[in-house]
XYZ file of C-alpha atoms in Angstrom:
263
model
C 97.983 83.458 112.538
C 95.806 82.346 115.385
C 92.703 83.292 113.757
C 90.723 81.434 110.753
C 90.015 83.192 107.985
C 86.875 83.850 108.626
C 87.695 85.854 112.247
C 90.286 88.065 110.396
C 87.882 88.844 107.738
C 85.336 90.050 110.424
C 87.953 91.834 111.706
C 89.202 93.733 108.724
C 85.323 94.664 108.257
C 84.428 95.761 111.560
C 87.108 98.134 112.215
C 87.257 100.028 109.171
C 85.563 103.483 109.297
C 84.453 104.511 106.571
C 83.670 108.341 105.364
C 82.084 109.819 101.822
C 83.101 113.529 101.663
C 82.826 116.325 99.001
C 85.963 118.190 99.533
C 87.168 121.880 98.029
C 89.400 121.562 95.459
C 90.180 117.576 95.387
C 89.111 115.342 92.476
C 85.762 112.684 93.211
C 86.591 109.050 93.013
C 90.003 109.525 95.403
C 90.819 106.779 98.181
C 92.504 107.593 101.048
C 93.416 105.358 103.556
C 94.363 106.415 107.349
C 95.892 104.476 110.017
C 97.705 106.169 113.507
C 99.515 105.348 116.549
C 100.711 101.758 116.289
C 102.879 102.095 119.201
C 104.875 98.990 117.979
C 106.028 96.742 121.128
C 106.864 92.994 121.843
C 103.083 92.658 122.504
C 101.037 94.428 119.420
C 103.337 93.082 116.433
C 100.848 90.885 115.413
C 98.096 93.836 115.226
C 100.787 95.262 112.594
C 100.041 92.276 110.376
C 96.503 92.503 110.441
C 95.958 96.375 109.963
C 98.833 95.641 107.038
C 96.528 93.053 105.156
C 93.081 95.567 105.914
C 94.779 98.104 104.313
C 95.894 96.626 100.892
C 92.106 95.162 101.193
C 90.640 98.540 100.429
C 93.036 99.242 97.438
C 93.531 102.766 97.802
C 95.211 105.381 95.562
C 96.979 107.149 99.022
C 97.891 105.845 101.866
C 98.743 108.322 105.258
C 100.076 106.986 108.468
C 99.730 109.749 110.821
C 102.511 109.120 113.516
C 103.759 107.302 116.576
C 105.704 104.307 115.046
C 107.324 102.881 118.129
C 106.619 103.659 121.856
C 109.304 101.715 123.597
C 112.545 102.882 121.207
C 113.929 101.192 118.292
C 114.145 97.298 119.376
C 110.911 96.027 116.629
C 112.076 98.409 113.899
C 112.329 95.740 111.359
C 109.254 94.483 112.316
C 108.060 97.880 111.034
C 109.583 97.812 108.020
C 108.678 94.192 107.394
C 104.927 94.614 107.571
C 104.512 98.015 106.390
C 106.895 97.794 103.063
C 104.072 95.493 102.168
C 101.053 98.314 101.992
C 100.163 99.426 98.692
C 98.573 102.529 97.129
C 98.759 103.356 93.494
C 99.704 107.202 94.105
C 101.935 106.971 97.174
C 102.386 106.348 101.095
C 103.042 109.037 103.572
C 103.783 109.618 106.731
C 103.907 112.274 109.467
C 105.998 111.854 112.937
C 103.876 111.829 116.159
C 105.712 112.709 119.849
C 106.507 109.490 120.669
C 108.575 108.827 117.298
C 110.577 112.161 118.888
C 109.881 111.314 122.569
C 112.054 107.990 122.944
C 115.250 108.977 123.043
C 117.025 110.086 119.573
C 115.110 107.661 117.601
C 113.061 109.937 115.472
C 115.799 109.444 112.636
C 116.074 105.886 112.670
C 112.113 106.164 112.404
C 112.322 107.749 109.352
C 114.940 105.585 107.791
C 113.266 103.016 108.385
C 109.738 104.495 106.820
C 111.934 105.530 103.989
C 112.653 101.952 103.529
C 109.218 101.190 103.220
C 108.716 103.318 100.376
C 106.719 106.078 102.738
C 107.602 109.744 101.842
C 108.208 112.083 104.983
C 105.505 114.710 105.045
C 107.264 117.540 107.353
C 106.285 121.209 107.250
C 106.536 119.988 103.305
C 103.922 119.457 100.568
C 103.959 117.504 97.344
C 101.510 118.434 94.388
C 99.801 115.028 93.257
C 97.529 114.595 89.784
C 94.165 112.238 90.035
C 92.435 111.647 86.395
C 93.963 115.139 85.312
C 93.097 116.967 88.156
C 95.997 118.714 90.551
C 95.737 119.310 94.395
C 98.697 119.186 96.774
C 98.931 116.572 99.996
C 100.959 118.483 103.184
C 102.175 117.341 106.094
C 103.010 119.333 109.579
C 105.644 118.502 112.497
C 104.927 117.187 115.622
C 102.879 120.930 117.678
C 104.436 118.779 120.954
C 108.073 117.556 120.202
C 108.712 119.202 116.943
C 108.503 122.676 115.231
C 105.323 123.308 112.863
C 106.325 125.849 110.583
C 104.423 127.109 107.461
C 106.062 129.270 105.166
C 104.474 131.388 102.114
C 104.095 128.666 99.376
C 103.110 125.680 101.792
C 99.892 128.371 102.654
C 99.549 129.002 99.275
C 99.402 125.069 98.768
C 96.855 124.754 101.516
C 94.645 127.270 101.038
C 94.592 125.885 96.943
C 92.936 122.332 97.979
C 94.478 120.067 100.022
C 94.835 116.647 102.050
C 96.859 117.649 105.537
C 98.558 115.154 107.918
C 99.455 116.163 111.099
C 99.537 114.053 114.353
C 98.060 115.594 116.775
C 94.381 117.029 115.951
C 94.910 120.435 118.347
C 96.913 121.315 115.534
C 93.804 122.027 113.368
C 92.979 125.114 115.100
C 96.090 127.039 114.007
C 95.223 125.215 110.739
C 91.999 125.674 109.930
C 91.818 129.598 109.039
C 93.868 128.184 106.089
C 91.150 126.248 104.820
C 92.495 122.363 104.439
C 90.200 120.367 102.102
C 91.183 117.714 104.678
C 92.930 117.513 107.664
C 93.796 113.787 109.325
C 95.279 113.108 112.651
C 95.537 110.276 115.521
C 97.254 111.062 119.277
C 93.958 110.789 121.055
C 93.091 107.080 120.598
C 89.666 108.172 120.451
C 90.244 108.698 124.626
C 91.256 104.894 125.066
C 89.192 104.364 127.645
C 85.606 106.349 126.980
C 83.294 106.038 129.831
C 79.521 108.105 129.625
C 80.171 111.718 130.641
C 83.884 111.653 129.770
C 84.146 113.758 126.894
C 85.168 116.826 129.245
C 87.710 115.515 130.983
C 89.537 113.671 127.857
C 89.252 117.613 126.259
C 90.967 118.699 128.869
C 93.547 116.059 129.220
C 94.672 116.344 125.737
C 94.274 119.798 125.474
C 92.179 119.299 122.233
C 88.501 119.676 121.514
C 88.943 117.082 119.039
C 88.759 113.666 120.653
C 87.409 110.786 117.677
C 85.652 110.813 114.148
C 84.641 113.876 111.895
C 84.910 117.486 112.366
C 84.302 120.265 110.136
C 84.956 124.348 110.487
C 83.384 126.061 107.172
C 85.314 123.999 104.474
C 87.761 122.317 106.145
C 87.223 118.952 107.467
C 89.352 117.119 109.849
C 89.478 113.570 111.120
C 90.895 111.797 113.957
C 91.549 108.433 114.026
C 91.378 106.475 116.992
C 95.083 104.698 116.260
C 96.046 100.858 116.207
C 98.176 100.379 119.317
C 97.302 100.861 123.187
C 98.939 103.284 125.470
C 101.877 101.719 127.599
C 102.829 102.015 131.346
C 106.351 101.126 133.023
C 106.044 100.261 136.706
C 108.541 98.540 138.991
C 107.753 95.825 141.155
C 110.646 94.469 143.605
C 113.090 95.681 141.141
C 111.469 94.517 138.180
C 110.359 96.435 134.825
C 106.607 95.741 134.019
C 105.189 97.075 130.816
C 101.418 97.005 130.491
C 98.703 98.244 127.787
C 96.134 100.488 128.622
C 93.024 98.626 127.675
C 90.928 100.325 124.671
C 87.411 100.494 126.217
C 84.265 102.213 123.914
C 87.300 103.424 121.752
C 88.509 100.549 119.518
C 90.967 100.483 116.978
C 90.173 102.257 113.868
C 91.521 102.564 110.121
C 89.819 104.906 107.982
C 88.750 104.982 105.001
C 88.170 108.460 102.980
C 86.589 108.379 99.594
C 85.696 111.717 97.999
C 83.023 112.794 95.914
């Protein structure tokens, strides 16, 4: 509430990313919004409110949140559920879990309770088959490659390969993926490299083990994007005996929702 109007308008603008793709097999006209990685803490709630009111700005028909709720365990849960019960999107809200929603501790189900709460449906090794003015194409969702299981079984490949929008959290996942032919494919867990210095790009490949760092890819039909997430990555350090948290700073890699409309 610090800012005037005018600043958070600026800043709805500025860090939406916006993309206009033909995909195989999904109806023109469709919105899809994307956020990732909010990392929810004592120090980033107010972000939450902001990326919540950018959202319901662009009026979408779906909206995807592609994983990594919390980062420091349960303690700003209703927080979550405060801000994000308050997205809208006229066909539905989904969600896939990232590592950290498995990572901290045995939180992962009182993540999903709580995105349950907010009226976002659990996309899992799981598919749901969605209709846009008459025309039918499914939306999927994968488990965490790091901390979970991905499993696809006969009719979720049958699903995939028929036209589809895929959310899974991390973007290495796109090369198992891919020979599958997602229309779409969206995923966060890179931050775009959070801090992105000139000549980087190799090392942050090899860090996260992932050719796919920020922004659009594409391999034959099958696009995939990653978004560069909302929150900051965290650090725990003692110093005489006390507990310091700190955010990583975001540096050439801001914070990014996107916007997908398709043609």
């Amino acid at each position: 509430h610090l800012l005037s109007r005018r600043q958070r308008q600026m800043c709805i603008r500025d860090s939406i990313s916006t993309q206009y793709l033909k995909l195989r097999n999904i109806p023109g006209g469709l919105s899809i919004v994307q956020f990732s990685d909010l990392h929810i803490f004592e120090k980033n709630i107010s972000s939450l409110e902001l990326c919540v009111e950018k959202i319901n700005s662009l009026k979408s028909d779906i909206v995807i949140f592609t994983g990594d709720a919390i980062c420091r365990g349960c303690k700003y849960l209703k927080e979550l559920l405060f801000y994000l019960r308050k997205t809208e999107a006229s066909l539905g809200k989904y969600y896939c879990l990232g590592n950290h929603d498995y990572s901290d501790g045995y939180n992962s189900q009182m993540v999903r309770e709580t995105m349950k709460k907010a009226d976002f449906s659990l996309l899992c090794n799981s598919s749901e088959e969605l209709s846009f003015q008459n025309k039918h194409f499914f939306i999927a969702g994968f488990d965490d490659v790091e901390k979970g299981y991905l499993m696809m079984d006969d009719n979720m490949k049958k699903n995939v390969e028929s036209g589809c929008v895929v959310a899974v959290h991390n973007p290495k996942s796109f090369s198992a993926l891919s020979k599958y032919s997602p229309s779409l494919t969206l995923s966060g867990h890179t931050h775009g490299g959070q801090i992105k210095l000139p000549f980087s790009d190799y090392l942050y490949r090899s860090y996260l083990k992932s050719p796919y760092i920020s922004g659009l890819y594409r391999e034959g039909e099958s696009y995939l994007y990653v978004n560069r997430g909302i929150g900051h990555a965290v650090f725990d350090f003692s110093f005489f005996d006390r507990k310091i948290s700190l955010q990583s700073p975001r540096i050439n890699s801001s914070s990014e929702i996107t916007l997908i409309r398709t043609l």
